[in-house]
Structures are given as structure tokens and as C-alpha cells.
PDB file of C-alpha atoms in Angstrom:
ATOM      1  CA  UNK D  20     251.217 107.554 106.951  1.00 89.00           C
ATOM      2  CA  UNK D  21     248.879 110.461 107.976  1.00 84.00           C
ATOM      3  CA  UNK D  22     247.071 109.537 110.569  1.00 81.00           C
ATOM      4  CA  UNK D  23     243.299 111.021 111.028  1.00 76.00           C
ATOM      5  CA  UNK D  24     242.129 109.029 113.716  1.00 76.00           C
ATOM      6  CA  UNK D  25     241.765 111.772 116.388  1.00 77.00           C
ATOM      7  CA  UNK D  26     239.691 113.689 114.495  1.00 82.00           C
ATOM      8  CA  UNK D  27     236.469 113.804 116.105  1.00 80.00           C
ATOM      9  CA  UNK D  28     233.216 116.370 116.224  1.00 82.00           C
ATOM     10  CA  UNK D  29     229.753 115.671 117.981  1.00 81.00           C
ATOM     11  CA  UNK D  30     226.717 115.497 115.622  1.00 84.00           C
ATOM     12  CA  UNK D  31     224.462 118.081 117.951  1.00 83.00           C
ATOM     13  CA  UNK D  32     221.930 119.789 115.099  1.00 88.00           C
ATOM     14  CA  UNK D  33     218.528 117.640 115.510  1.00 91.00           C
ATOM     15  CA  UNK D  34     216.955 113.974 115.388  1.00 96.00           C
ATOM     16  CA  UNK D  35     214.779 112.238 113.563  1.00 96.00           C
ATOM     17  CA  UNK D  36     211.640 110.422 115.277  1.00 94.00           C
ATOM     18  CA  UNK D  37     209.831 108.437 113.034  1.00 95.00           C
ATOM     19  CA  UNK D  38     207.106 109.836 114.261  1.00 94.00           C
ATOM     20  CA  UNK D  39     207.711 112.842 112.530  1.00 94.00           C
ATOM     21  CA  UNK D  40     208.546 111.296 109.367  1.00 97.00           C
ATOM     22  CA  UNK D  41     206.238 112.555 106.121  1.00 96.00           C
ATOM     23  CA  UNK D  42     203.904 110.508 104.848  1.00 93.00           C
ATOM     24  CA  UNK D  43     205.965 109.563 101.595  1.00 96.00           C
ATOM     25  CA  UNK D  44     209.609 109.982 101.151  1.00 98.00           C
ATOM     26  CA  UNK D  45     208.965 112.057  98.430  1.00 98.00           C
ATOM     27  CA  UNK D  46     207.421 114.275 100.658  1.00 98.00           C
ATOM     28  CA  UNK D  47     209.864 114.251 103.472  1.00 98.00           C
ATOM     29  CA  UNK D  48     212.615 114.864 101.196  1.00 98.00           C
ATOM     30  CA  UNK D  49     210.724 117.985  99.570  1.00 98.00           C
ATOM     31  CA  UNK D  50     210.581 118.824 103.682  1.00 98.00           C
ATOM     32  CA  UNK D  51     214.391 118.447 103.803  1.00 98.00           C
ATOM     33  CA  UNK D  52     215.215 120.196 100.790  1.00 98.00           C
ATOM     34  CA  UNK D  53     213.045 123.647 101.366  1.00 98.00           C
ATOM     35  CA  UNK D  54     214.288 123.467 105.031  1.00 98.00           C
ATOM     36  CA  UNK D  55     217.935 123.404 103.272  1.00 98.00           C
ATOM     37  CA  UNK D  56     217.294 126.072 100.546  1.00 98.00           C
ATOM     38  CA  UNK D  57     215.625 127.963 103.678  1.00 98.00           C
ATOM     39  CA  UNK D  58     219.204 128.329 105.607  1.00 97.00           C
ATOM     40  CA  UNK D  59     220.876 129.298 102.450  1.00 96.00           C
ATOM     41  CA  UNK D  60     223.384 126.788 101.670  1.00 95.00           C
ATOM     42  CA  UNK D  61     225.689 127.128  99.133  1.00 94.00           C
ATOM     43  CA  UNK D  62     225.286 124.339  96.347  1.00 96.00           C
ATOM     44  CA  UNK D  63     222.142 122.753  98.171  1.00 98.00           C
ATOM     45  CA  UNK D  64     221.066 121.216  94.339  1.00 98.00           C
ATOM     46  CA  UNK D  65     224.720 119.270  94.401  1.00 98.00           C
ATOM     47  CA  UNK D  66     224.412 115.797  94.356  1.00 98.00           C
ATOM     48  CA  UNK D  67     226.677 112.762  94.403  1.00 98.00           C
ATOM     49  CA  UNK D  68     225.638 110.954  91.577  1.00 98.00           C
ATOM     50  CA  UNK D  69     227.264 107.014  91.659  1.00 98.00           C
ATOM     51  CA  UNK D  70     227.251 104.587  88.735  1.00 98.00           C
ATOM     52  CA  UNK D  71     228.879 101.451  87.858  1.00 98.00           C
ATOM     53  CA  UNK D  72     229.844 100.196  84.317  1.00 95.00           C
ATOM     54  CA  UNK D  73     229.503  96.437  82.679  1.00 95.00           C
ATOM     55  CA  UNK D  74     232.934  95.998  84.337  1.00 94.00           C
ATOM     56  CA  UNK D  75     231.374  96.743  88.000  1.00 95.00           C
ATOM     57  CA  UNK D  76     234.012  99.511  88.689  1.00 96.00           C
ATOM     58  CA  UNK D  77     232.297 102.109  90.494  1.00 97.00           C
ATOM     59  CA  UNK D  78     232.359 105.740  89.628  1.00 97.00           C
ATOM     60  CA  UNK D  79     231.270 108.664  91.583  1.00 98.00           C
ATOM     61  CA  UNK D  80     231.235 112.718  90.622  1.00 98.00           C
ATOM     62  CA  UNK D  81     229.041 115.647  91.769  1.00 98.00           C
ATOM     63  CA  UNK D  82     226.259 116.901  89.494  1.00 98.00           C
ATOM     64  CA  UNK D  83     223.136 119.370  90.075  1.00 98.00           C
ATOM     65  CA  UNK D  84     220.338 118.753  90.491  1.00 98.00           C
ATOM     66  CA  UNK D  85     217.821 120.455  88.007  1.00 98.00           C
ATOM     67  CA  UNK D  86     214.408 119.736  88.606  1.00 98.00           C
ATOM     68  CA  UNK D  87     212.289 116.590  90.596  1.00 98.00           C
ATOM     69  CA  UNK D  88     208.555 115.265  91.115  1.00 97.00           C
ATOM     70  CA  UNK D  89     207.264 112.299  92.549  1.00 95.00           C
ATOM     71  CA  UNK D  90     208.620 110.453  89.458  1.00 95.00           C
ATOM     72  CA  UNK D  91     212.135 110.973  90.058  1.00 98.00           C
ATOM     73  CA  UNK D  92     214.864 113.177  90.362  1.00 98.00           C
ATOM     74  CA  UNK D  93     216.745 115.148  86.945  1.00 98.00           C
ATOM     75  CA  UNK D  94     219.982 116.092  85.772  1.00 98.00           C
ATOM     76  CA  UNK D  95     221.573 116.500  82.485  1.00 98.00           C
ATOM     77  CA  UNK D  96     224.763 115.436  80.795  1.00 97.00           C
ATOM     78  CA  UNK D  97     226.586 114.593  77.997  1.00 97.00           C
ATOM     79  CA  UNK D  98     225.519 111.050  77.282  1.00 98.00           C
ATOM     80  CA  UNK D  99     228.888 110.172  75.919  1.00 96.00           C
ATOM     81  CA  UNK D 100     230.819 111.450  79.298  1.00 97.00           C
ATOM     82  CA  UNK D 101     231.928 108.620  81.446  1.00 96.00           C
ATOM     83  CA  UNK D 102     228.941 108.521  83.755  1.00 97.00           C
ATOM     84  CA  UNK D 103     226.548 108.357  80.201  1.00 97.00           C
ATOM     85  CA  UNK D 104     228.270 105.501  79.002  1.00 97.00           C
ATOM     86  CA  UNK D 105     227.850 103.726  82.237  1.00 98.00           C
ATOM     87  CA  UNK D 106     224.357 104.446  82.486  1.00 98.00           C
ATOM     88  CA  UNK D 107     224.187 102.699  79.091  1.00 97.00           C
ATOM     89  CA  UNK D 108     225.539  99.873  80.463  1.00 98.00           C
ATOM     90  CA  UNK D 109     223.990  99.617  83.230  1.00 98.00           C
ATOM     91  CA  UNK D 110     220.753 101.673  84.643  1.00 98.00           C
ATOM     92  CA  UNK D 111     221.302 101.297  88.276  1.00 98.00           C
ATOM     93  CA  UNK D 112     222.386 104.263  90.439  1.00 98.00           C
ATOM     94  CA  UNK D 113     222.588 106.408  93.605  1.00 98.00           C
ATOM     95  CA  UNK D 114     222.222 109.744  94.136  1.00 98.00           C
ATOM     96  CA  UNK D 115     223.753 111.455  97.686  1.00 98.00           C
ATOM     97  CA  UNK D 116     222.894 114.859  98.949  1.00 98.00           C
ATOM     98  CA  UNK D 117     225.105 115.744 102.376  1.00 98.00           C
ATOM     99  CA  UNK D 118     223.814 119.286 104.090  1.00 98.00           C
ATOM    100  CA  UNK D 119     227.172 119.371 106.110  1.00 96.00           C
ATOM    101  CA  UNK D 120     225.463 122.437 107.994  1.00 96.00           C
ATOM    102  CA  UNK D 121     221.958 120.503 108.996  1.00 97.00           C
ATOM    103  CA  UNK D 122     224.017 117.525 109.340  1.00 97.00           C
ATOM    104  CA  UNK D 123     221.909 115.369 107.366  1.00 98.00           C
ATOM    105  CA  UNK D 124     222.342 113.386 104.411  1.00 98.00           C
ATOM    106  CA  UNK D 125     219.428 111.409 101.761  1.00 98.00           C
ATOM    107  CA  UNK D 126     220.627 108.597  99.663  1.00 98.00           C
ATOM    108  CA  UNK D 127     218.080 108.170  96.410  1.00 98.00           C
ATOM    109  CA  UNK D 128     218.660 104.504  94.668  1.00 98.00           C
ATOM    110  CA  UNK D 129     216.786 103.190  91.556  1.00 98.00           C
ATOM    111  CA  UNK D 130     216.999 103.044  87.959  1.00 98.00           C
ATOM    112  CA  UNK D 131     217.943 106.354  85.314  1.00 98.00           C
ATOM    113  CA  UNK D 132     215.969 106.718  82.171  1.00 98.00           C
ATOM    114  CA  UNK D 133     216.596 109.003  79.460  1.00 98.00           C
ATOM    115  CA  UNK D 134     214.822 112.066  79.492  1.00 98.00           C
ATOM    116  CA  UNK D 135     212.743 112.616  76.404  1.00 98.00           C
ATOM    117  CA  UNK D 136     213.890 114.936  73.462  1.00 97.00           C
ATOM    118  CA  UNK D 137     210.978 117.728  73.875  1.00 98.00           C
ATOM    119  CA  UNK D 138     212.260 117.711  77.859  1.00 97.00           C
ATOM    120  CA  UNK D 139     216.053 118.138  76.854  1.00 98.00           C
ATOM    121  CA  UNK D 140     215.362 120.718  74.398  1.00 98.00           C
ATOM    122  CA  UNK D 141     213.321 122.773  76.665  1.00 97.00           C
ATOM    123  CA  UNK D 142     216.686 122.860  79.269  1.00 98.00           C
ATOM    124  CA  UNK D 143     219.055 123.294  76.699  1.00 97.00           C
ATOM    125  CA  UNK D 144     217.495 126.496  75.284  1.00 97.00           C
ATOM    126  CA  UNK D 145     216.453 127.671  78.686  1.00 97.00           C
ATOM    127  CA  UNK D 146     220.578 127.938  79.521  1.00 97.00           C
ATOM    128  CA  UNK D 147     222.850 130.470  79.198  1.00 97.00           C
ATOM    129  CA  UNK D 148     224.821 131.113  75.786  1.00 97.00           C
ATOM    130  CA  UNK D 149     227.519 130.131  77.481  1.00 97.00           C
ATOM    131  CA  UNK D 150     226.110 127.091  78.806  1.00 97.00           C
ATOM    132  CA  UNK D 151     225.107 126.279  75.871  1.00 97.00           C
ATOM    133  CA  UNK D 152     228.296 126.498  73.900  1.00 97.00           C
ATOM    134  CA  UNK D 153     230.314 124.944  76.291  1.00 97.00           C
ATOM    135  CA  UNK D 154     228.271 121.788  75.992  1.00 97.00           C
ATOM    136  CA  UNK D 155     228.502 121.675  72.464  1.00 97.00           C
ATOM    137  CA  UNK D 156     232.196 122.510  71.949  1.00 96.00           C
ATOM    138  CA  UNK D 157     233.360 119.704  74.891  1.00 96.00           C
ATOM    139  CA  UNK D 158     232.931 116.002  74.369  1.00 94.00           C
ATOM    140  CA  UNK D 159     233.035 115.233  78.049  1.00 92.00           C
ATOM    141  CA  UNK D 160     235.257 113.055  79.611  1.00 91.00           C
ATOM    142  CA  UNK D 161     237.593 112.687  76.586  1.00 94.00           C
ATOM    143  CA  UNK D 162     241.242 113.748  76.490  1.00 93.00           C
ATOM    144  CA  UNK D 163     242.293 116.831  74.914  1.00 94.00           C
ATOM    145  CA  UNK D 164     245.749 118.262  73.717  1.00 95.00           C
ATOM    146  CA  UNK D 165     245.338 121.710  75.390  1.00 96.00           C
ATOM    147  CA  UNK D 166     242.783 124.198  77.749  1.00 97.00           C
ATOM    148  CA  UNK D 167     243.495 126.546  74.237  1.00 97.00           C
ATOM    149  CA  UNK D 168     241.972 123.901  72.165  1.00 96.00           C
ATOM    150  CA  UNK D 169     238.567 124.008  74.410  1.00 95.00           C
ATOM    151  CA  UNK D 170     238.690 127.383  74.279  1.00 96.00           C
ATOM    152  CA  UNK D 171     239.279 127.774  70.739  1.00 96.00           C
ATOM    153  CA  UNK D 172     235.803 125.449  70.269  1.00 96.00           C
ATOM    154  CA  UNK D 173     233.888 127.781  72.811  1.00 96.00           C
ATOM    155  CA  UNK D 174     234.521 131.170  71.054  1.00 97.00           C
ATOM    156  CA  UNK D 175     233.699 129.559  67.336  1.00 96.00           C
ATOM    157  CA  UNK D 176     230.004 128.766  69.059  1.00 95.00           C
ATOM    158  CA  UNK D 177     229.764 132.054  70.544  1.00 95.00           C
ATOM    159  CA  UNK D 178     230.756 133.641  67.145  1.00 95.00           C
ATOM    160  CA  UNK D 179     228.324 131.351  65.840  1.00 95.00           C
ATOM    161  CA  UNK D 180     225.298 132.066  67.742  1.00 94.00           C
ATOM    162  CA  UNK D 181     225.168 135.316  66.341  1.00 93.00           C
ATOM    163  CA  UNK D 182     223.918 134.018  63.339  1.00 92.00           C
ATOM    164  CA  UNK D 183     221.972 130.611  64.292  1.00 92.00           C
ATOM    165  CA  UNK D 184     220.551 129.657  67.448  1.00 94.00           C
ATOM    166  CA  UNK D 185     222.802 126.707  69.121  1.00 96.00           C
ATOM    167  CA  UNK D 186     220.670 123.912  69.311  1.00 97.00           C
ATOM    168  CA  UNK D 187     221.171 120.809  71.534  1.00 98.00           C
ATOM    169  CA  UNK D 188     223.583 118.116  70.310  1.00 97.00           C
ATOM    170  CA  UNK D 189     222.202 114.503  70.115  1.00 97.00           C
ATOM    171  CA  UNK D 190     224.432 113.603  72.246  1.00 97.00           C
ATOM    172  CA  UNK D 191     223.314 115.742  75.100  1.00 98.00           C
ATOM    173  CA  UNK D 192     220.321 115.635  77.122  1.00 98.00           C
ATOM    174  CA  UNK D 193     218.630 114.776  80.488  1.00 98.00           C
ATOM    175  CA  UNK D 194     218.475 111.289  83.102  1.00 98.00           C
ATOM    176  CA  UNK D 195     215.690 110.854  85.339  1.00 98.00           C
ATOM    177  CA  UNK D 196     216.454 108.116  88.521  1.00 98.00           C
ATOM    178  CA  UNK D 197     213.364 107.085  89.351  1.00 98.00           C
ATOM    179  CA  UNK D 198     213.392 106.495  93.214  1.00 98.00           C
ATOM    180  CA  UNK D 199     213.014 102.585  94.334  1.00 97.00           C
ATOM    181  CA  UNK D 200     215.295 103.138  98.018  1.00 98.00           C
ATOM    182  CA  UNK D 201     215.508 106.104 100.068  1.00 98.00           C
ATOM    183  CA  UNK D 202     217.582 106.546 103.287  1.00 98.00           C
ATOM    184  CA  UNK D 203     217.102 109.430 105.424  1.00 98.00           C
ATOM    185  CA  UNK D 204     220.315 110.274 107.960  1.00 98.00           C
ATOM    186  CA  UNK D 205     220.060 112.883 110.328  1.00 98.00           C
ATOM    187  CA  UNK D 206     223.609 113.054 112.778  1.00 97.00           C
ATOM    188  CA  UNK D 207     223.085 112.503 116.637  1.00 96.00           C
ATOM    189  CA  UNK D 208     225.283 112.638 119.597  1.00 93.00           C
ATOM    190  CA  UNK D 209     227.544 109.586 120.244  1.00 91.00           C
ATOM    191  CA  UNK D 210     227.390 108.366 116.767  1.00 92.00           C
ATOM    192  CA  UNK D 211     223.574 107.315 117.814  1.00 95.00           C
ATOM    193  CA  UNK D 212     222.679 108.641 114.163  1.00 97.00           C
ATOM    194  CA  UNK D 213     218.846 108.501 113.181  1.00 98.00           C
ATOM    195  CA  UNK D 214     218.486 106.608 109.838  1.00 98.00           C
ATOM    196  CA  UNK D 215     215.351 105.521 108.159  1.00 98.00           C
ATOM    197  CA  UNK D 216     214.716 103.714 104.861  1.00 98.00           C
ATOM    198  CA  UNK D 217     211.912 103.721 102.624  1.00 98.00           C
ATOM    199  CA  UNK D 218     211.572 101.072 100.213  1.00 97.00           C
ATOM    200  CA  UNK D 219     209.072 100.294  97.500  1.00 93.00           C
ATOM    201  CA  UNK D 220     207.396  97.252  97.844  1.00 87.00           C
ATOM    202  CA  UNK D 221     204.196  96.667  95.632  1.00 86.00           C
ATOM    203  CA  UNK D 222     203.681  99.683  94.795  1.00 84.00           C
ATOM    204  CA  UNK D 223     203.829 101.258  98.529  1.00 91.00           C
ATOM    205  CA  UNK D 224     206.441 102.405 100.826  1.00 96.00           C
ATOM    206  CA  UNK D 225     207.316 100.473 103.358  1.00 96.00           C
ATOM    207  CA  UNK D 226     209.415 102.565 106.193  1.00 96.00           C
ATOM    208  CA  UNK D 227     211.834 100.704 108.833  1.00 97.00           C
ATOM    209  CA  UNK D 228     214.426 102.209 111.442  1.00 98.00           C
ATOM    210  CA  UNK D 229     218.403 101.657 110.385  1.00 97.00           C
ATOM    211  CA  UNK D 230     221.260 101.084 113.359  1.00 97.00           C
ATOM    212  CA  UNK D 231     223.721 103.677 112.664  1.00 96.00           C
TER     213      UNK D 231
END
């Protein structure tokens, strides 16, 4: 057995008062998020992104986050991956950002809805070539023989986008979650952590104070 138990570091950072809480949690994660971008993390866009299937096995994986209003929060995928087909299933999901550095995390809950075809398109073509043929040439989450088979697939869709422009397969495109829980965690000393969670209720927010 490895044992992990003495591991231990204080949570020294900040707090959280709800006092200084935003008015929305849209808002107060925007706060979070520029304050976050403003220190220069690395990957501060990564999210954990959890679904669960029909079967009610969970699944968990990090995507990025690509762009977010006060209607919910985007990302894009192959809707045939493993994470697409449980979202077909079942619409339910979490997203998790953790700023190890600020030593705050935000859980988002709620339901994901397709992005709309105009929406994908306008991503797709805004990506990189490479981008682009990589998400054509791999059908995500499915086994393959060999890395030379993948590769094989990418250069033919290079080769081929010097003739035609690579347009966006069907099977690719864009989720929105559309925010019905938030949770706001912000470490403290002693394992005291400040957590807060927002939860829509008729149409408003309604805010209450978690025990760590």
C-alpha cells in the first residue's frame, strides 16, 4: 500500500465573505476567471467536464473551455467520442475548474445542448489547419491499429486542403451546459474552506453558505 496520509499543506491564499459575493454567479465567476487569466496561469480555460451514460457509470476528462455568456458555458467535441454519446444519453453534467495557484475551485451543473450548426461552423473554420484535420481524420474515442494509421489520415487532409477547404464533419460540433448549480470554493486555513452555492430557483438565484 502507499500510504499518503501525511501529506498535508495549509490553504493560506484568500476567503470568501459572502458579502463580497457578485450579484449573479455568472458575474462572480467572470470575477474569478479575469482575476485567473490576470496571474497568468497556464491552462486557466481547462475544465473537468463529468458525464454519466444510460448505464450511470460516470466518466470524467479535461476539455477547454471556448467561449461563455450568461447562457452557459461552450466546448466542442466529436459527438461520437465517449463523452458525446453520453451526453446523448443523458443531458446532465458538471463542469470543474481548479486554479491550484488561487486555490479556488467553481463547480458549474445543469443540462448540455447542442450547439447549433451556423455556431459550429463558425469554430471549426476559425481553427487551425491542423486543428481542423485532426478532427476530421480521428473518430474519437475509438480503437485504432496504430499512431501511423492516425497519422496517415492527418497528412491525406492536409494534402487535401490544398485543393478544398476542410469543412466540419457532421459529426463534430459544439455543447453548451446551461448553468442550473454553481458552487464557489475558495481554500482557508484549517480546512475552514469558504463554499457558496447558487441555485436557480424560479427563475432567480438563490445563494446559501456550504460547511466545508
Amino acid at each position: 500500500m502507499i500510504d499518503k496520509k501525511k501529506l498535508r499543506r495549509e490553504y493560506s491564499y484568500g476567503s470568501l465573505d459572502q458579502s463580497e459575493l457578485e450579484v449573479s454567479p455568472y458575474l462572480q465567476f467572470v470575477k474569478w476567471f479575469k482575476e485567473a487569466e490576470a496571474e497568468e496561469l497556464v491552462d486557466v480555460s481547462a475544465m473537468s467536464l463529468a458525464t454519466c451514460g444510460a448505464q450511470g457509470k460516470p466518466s470524467v476528462r479535461i476539455v477547454l473551455l471556448k467561449h461563455f455568456d450568461e447562457s452557459g458555458f461552450c466546448w466542442y467535441s466529436d459527438y461520437e467520442s465517449f463523452k458525446g454519446r453520453h451526453l446523448s444519453e443523458n443531458e446532465w453534467c458538471e463542469i470543474l475548474f481548479y486554479w491550484k495557484e488561487l486555490e479556488r475551485q467553481i463547480r458549474i451543473s445543469g443540462r448540455a445542448t447542442k450547439l447549433s450548426s451556423e455556431e459550429s461552423d463558425s469554430y471549426f473554420n476559425e481553427r487551425p489547419l491542423e486543428s481542423r484535420a485532426a478532427a476530421i481524420s480521428s473518430r474519437q474515442s475509438r480503437p485504432v491499429e496504430s499512431r501511423s494509421i492516425l497519422e496517415e489520415r492527418f497528412e491525406a487532409e492536409i494534402a487535401r486542403s490544398e485543393k478544398a477547404q476542410l469543412e466540419r464533419p457532421e459529426r463534430w460540433g459544439g455543447y453548451r451546459l446551461i448553468p442550473e448549480h454553481y458552487e464557489f470554493w475558495q481554500g482557508r486555513e484549517g480546512r475552514l474552506h469558504d463554499r457558496f452555492r447558487f441555485a436557480s430557483h424560479n427563475g432567480k438565484w438563490k445563494t446559501e453558505r456550504l460547511q466545508p
